[in-house]
């Protein structure tokens, strides 16, 4: 009898928690720059990244990554590459479903940027508590680095 009562209490507690869970709407985005950047004109579609002139390799070039849809919105970054090295990662669009999402991004995005520049790749660890942001960031960054030929 005790096991049945304990099972019923646990079931109701779990059901109550499930019913009070608030999911986040998808599709909300925020542009960190105010407008979306178009791909850098210094990299023409007719020229592959490996065949750039020496002058083009010496100056910083921005490569825009694909927008990646996550459960909490779209994440898009652009990689700034100079002499074959990542020198900066700029957030063009970030997940945004309210104040909590802003708080998560404010914590995670600087860590992801630092890790990407240090690693010189999109292969960065997921920031705890920001799984969707981290995954979207890494995928968008990888698409930018693919355009750069890195």
PDB file of C-alpha atoms in Angstrom:
ATOM      1  CA  UNK A   1       0.000   0.000   0.000  1.00  0.00           C
ATOM      2  CA  UNK A   2       2.877   2.372   0.823  1.00  0.00           C
ATOM      3  CA  UNK A   3       4.456   1.806  -2.625  1.00  0.00           C
ATOM      4  CA  UNK A   4       1.201   2.635  -4.397  1.00  0.00           C
ATOM      5  CA  UNK A   5       0.772   5.854  -2.431  1.00  0.00           C
ATOM      6  CA  UNK A   6       4.390   6.876  -3.100  1.00  0.00           C
ATOM      7  CA  UNK A   7       3.963   6.149  -6.814  1.00  0.00           C
ATOM      8  CA  UNK A   8       0.786   8.252  -6.965  1.00  0.00           C
ATOM      9  CA  UNK A   9       2.434  11.180  -5.171  1.00  0.00           C
ATOM     10  CA  UNK A  10       5.457  11.016  -7.499  1.00  0.00           C
ATOM     11  CA  UNK A  11       3.201  10.833 -10.551  1.00  0.00           C
ATOM     12  CA  UNK A  12       1.182  13.871  -9.492  1.00  0.00           C
ATOM     13  CA  UNK A  13       4.313  15.825  -8.619  1.00  0.00           C
ATOM     14  CA  UNK A  14       5.825  15.048 -12.011  1.00  0.00           C
ATOM     15  CA  UNK A  15       2.596  15.964 -13.773  1.00  0.00           C
ATOM     16  CA  UNK A  16       2.396  19.266 -11.881  1.00  0.00           C
ATOM     17  CA  UNK A  17       5.971  20.129 -12.887  1.00  0.00           C
ATOM     18  CA  UNK A  18       5.276  19.213 -16.494  1.00  0.00           C
ATOM     19  CA  UNK A  19       2.172  21.394 -16.635  1.00  0.00           C
ATOM     20  CA  UNK A  20       3.978  24.402 -15.189  1.00  0.00           C
ATOM     21  CA  UNK A  21       6.858  24.165 -17.691  1.00  0.00           C
ATOM     22  CA  UNK A  22       6.937  27.164 -20.029  1.00  0.00           C
ATOM     23  CA  UNK A  23       8.519  26.527 -23.390  1.00  0.00           C
ATOM     24  CA  UNK A  24      10.132  29.300 -25.390  1.00  0.00           C
ATOM     25  CA  UNK A  25       8.669  30.360 -28.749  1.00  0.00           C
ATOM     26  CA  UNK A  26      10.888  29.769 -31.755  1.00  0.00           C
ATOM     27  CA  UNK A  27      11.804  32.143 -34.519  1.00  0.00           C
ATOM     28  CA  UNK A  28      12.527  35.255 -32.462  1.00  0.00           C
ATOM     29  CA  UNK A  29      15.804  36.843 -33.450  1.00  0.00           C
ATOM     30  CA  UNK A  30      17.864  39.843 -32.599  1.00  0.00           C
ATOM     31  CA  UNK A  31      20.456  41.448 -34.785  1.00  0.00           C
ATOM     32  CA  UNK A  32      23.499  42.525 -32.840  1.00  0.00           C
ATOM     33  CA  UNK A  33      24.558  44.888 -35.600  1.00  0.00           C
ATOM     34  CA  UNK A  34      21.113  46.291 -36.374  1.00  0.00           C
ATOM     35  CA  UNK A  35      21.283  45.045 -39.959  1.00  0.00           C
ATOM     36  CA  UNK A  36      22.399  41.826 -41.496  1.00  0.00           C
ATOM     37  CA  UNK A  37      25.728  42.056 -43.283  1.00  0.00           C
ATOM     38  CA  UNK A  38      26.030  40.759 -46.775  1.00  0.00           C
ATOM     39  CA  UNK A  39      29.015  38.612 -47.687  1.00  0.00           C
ATOM     40  CA  UNK A  40      32.268  40.545 -47.978  1.00  0.00           C
ATOM     41  CA  UNK A  41      32.766  41.939 -51.496  1.00  0.00           C
ATOM     42  CA  UNK A  42      36.490  41.170 -51.250  1.00  0.00           C
ATOM     43  CA  UNK A  43      35.632  37.496 -51.698  1.00  0.00           C
ATOM     44  CA  UNK A  44      33.949  37.096 -55.038  1.00  0.00           C
ATOM     45  CA  UNK A  45      31.988  33.916 -55.772  1.00  0.00           C
ATOM     46  CA  UNK A  46      34.070  33.383 -58.907  1.00  0.00           C
ATOM     47  CA  UNK A  47      37.303  33.220 -56.903  1.00  0.00           C
ATOM     48  CA  UNK A  48      37.845  30.333 -54.564  1.00  0.00           C
ATOM     49  CA  UNK A  49      39.289  31.196 -51.131  1.00  0.00           C
ATOM     50  CA  UNK A  50      42.522  29.363 -51.912  1.00  0.00           C
ATOM     51  CA  UNK A  51      43.179  31.525 -55.000  1.00  0.00           C
ATOM     52  CA  UNK A  52      43.093  34.954 -53.393  1.00  0.00           C
ATOM     53  CA  UNK A  53      45.832  37.414 -54.186  1.00  0.00           C
ATOM     54  CA  UNK A  54      48.622  38.015 -51.679  1.00  0.00           C
ATOM     55  CA  UNK A  55      47.178  41.467 -50.945  1.00  0.00           C
ATOM     56  CA  UNK A  56      43.794  39.935 -50.128  1.00  0.00           C
ATOM     57  CA  UNK A  57      45.424  37.484 -47.723  1.00  0.00           C
ATOM     58  CA  UNK A  58      47.175  40.322 -45.852  1.00  0.00           C
ATOM     59  CA  UNK A  59      44.022  42.313 -45.129  1.00  0.00           C
ATOM     60  CA  UNK A  60      41.239  41.196 -42.854  1.00  0.00           C
ATOM     61  CA  UNK A  61      38.279  39.657 -44.641  1.00  0.00           C
ATOM     62  CA  UNK A  62      34.875  38.990 -43.101  1.00  0.00           C
ATOM     63  CA  UNK A  63      33.097  35.755 -43.961  1.00  0.00           C
ATOM     64  CA  UNK A  64      29.421  35.531 -43.018  1.00  0.00           C
ATOM     65  CA  UNK A  65      28.226  32.187 -41.686  1.00  0.00           C
ATOM     66  CA  UNK A  66      24.850  30.643 -42.400  1.00  0.00           C
ATOM     67  CA  UNK A  67      21.995  31.530 -40.050  1.00  0.00           C
ATOM     68  CA  UNK A  68      21.358  28.491 -37.855  1.00  0.00           C
ATOM     69  CA  UNK A  69      17.873  27.957 -36.429  1.00  0.00           C
ATOM     70  CA  UNK A  70      17.763  26.781 -32.841  1.00  0.00           C
ATOM     71  CA  UNK A  71      14.927  26.083 -30.449  1.00  0.00           C
ATOM     72  CA  UNK A  72      15.363  29.612 -29.074  1.00  0.00           C
ATOM     73  CA  UNK A  73      15.861  31.557 -32.308  1.00  0.00           C
ATOM     74  CA  UNK A  74      18.475  32.072 -34.990  1.00  0.00           C
ATOM     75  CA  UNK A  75      22.209  32.269 -34.399  1.00  0.00           C
ATOM     76  CA  UNK A  76      24.488  33.753 -37.056  1.00  0.00           C
ATOM     77  CA  UNK A  77      28.103  34.848 -36.837  1.00  0.00           C
ATOM     78  CA  UNK A  78      30.763  36.249 -39.125  1.00  0.00           C
ATOM     79  CA  UNK A  79      34.440  35.313 -38.931  1.00  0.00           C
ATOM     80  CA  UNK A  80      37.105  37.939 -39.514  1.00  0.00           C
ATOM     81  CA  UNK A  81      40.156  36.262 -41.036  1.00  0.00           C
ATOM     82  CA  UNK A  82      43.565  37.813 -41.649  1.00  0.00           C
ATOM     83  CA  UNK A  83      46.529  35.901 -43.039  1.00  0.00           C
ATOM     84  CA  UNK A  84      44.683  32.616 -42.591  1.00  0.00           C
ATOM     85  CA  UNK A  85      43.966  33.240 -38.879  1.00  0.00           C
ATOM     86  CA  UNK A  86      40.680  33.984 -37.132  1.00  0.00           C
ATOM     87  CA  UNK A  87      41.113  37.433 -35.599  1.00  0.00           C
ATOM     88  CA  UNK A  88      37.508  38.117 -34.557  1.00  0.00           C
ATOM     89  CA  UNK A  89      34.067  36.553 -34.494  1.00  0.00           C
ATOM     90  CA  UNK A  90      31.107  38.905 -34.731  1.00  0.00           C
ATOM     91  CA  UNK A  91      27.580  37.947 -33.765  1.00  0.00           C
ATOM     92  CA  UNK A  92      25.119  39.039 -36.450  1.00  0.00           C
ATOM     93  CA  UNK A  93      22.005  37.408 -35.017  1.00  0.00           C
ATOM     94  CA  UNK A  94      21.570  35.817 -31.640  1.00  0.00           C
ATOM     95  CA  UNK A  95      18.920  33.746 -29.970  1.00  0.00           C
ATOM     96  CA  UNK A  96      16.425  35.956 -28.224  1.00  0.00           C
ATOM     97  CA  UNK A  97      13.327  34.781 -26.460  1.00  0.00           C
ATOM     98  CA  UNK A  98      13.360  37.215 -23.590  1.00  0.00           C
ATOM     99  CA  UNK A  99      15.437  38.365 -20.640  1.00  0.00           C
ATOM    100  CA  UNK A 100      16.632  34.877 -19.688  1.00  0.00           C
ATOM    101  CA  UNK A 101      17.862  34.251 -23.224  1.00  0.00           C
ATOM    102  CA  UNK A 102      19.659  37.607 -23.188  1.00  0.00           C
ATOM    103  CA  UNK A 103      21.307  36.646 -19.895  1.00  0.00           C
ATOM    104  CA  UNK A 104      22.431  33.280 -21.271  1.00  0.00           C
ATOM    105  CA  UNK A 105      23.840  34.877 -24.429  1.00  0.00           C
ATOM    106  CA  UNK A 106      25.602  37.622 -22.454  1.00  0.00           C
ATOM    107  CA  UNK A 107      27.444  34.901 -20.546  1.00  0.00           C
ATOM    108  CA  UNK A 108      28.044  32.439 -23.394  1.00  0.00           C
ATOM    109  CA  UNK A 109      28.932  34.577 -26.422  1.00  0.00           C
ATOM    110  CA  UNK A 110      32.170  36.105 -25.058  1.00  0.00           C
ATOM    111  CA  UNK A 111      33.316  32.640 -23.936  1.00  0.00           C
ATOM    112  CA  UNK A 112      32.554  31.144 -27.353  1.00  0.00           C
ATOM    113  CA  UNK A 113      34.392  33.979 -29.131  1.00  0.00           C
ATOM    114  CA  UNK A 114      37.478  33.576 -26.950  1.00  0.00           C
ATOM    115  CA  UNK A 115      37.470  29.801 -27.403  1.00  0.00           C
ATOM    116  CA  UNK A 116      37.078  30.023 -31.195  1.00  0.00           C
ATOM    117  CA  UNK A 117      39.937  32.504 -31.574  1.00  0.00           C
ATOM    118  CA  UNK A 118      42.159  30.446 -29.272  1.00  0.00           C
ATOM    119  CA  UNK A 119      41.323  27.171 -31.043  1.00  0.00           C
ATOM    120  CA  UNK A 120      41.398  28.802 -34.503  1.00  0.00           C
ATOM    121  CA  UNK A 121      38.383  26.681 -35.382  1.00  0.00           C
ATOM    122  CA  UNK A 122      34.678  26.199 -34.740  1.00  0.00           C
ATOM    123  CA  UNK A 123      35.457  23.129 -32.656  1.00  0.00           C
ATOM    124  CA  UNK A 124      34.728  24.709 -29.263  1.00  0.00           C
ATOM    125  CA  UNK A 125      33.238  23.292 -26.084  1.00  0.00           C
ATOM    126  CA  UNK A 126      29.574  23.922 -25.352  1.00  0.00           C
ATOM    127  CA  UNK A 127      29.060  26.561 -22.661  1.00  0.00           C
ATOM    128  CA  UNK A 128      27.165  25.080 -19.721  1.00  0.00           C
ATOM    129  CA  UNK A 129      23.560  26.279 -19.713  1.00  0.00           C
ATOM    130  CA  UNK A 130      23.814  27.557 -23.296  1.00  0.00           C
ATOM    131  CA  UNK A 131      23.694  24.393 -25.358  1.00  0.00           C
ATOM    132  CA  UNK A 132      21.506  25.749 -28.169  1.00  0.00           C
ATOM    133  CA  UNK A 133      23.425  29.020 -28.379  1.00  0.00           C
ATOM    134  CA  UNK A 134      26.760  27.166 -28.409  1.00  0.00           C
ATOM    135  CA  UNK A 135      25.658  24.681 -31.057  1.00  0.00           C
ATOM    136  CA  UNK A 136      24.213  27.365 -33.335  1.00  0.00           C
ATOM    137  CA  UNK A 137      27.324  29.521 -32.867  1.00  0.00           C
ATOM    138  CA  UNK A 138      29.667  26.668 -33.777  1.00  0.00           C
ATOM    139  CA  UNK A 139      27.664  25.618 -36.849  1.00  0.00           C
ATOM    140  CA  UNK A 140      27.406  29.178 -38.170  1.00  0.00           C
ATOM    141  CA  UNK A 141      31.102  29.774 -37.511  1.00  0.00           C
ATOM    142  CA  UNK A 142      32.012  26.553 -39.307  1.00  0.00           C
ATOM    143  CA  UNK A 143      30.074  27.646 -42.395  1.00  0.00           C
ATOM    144  CA  UNK A 144      31.955  30.987 -42.333  1.00  0.00           C
ATOM    145  CA  UNK A 145      35.290  29.171 -42.011  1.00  0.00           C
ATOM    146  CA  UNK A 146      34.336  26.872 -44.889  1.00  0.00           C
ATOM    147  CA  UNK A 147      33.867  29.983 -47.053  1.00  0.00           C
ATOM    148  CA  UNK A 148      37.287  31.202 -45.911  1.00  0.00           C
ATOM    149  CA  UNK A 149      38.873  27.898 -46.829  1.00  0.00           C
ATOM    150  CA  UNK A 150      39.963  27.184 -43.252  1.00  0.00           C
TER     151      UNK A 150
END
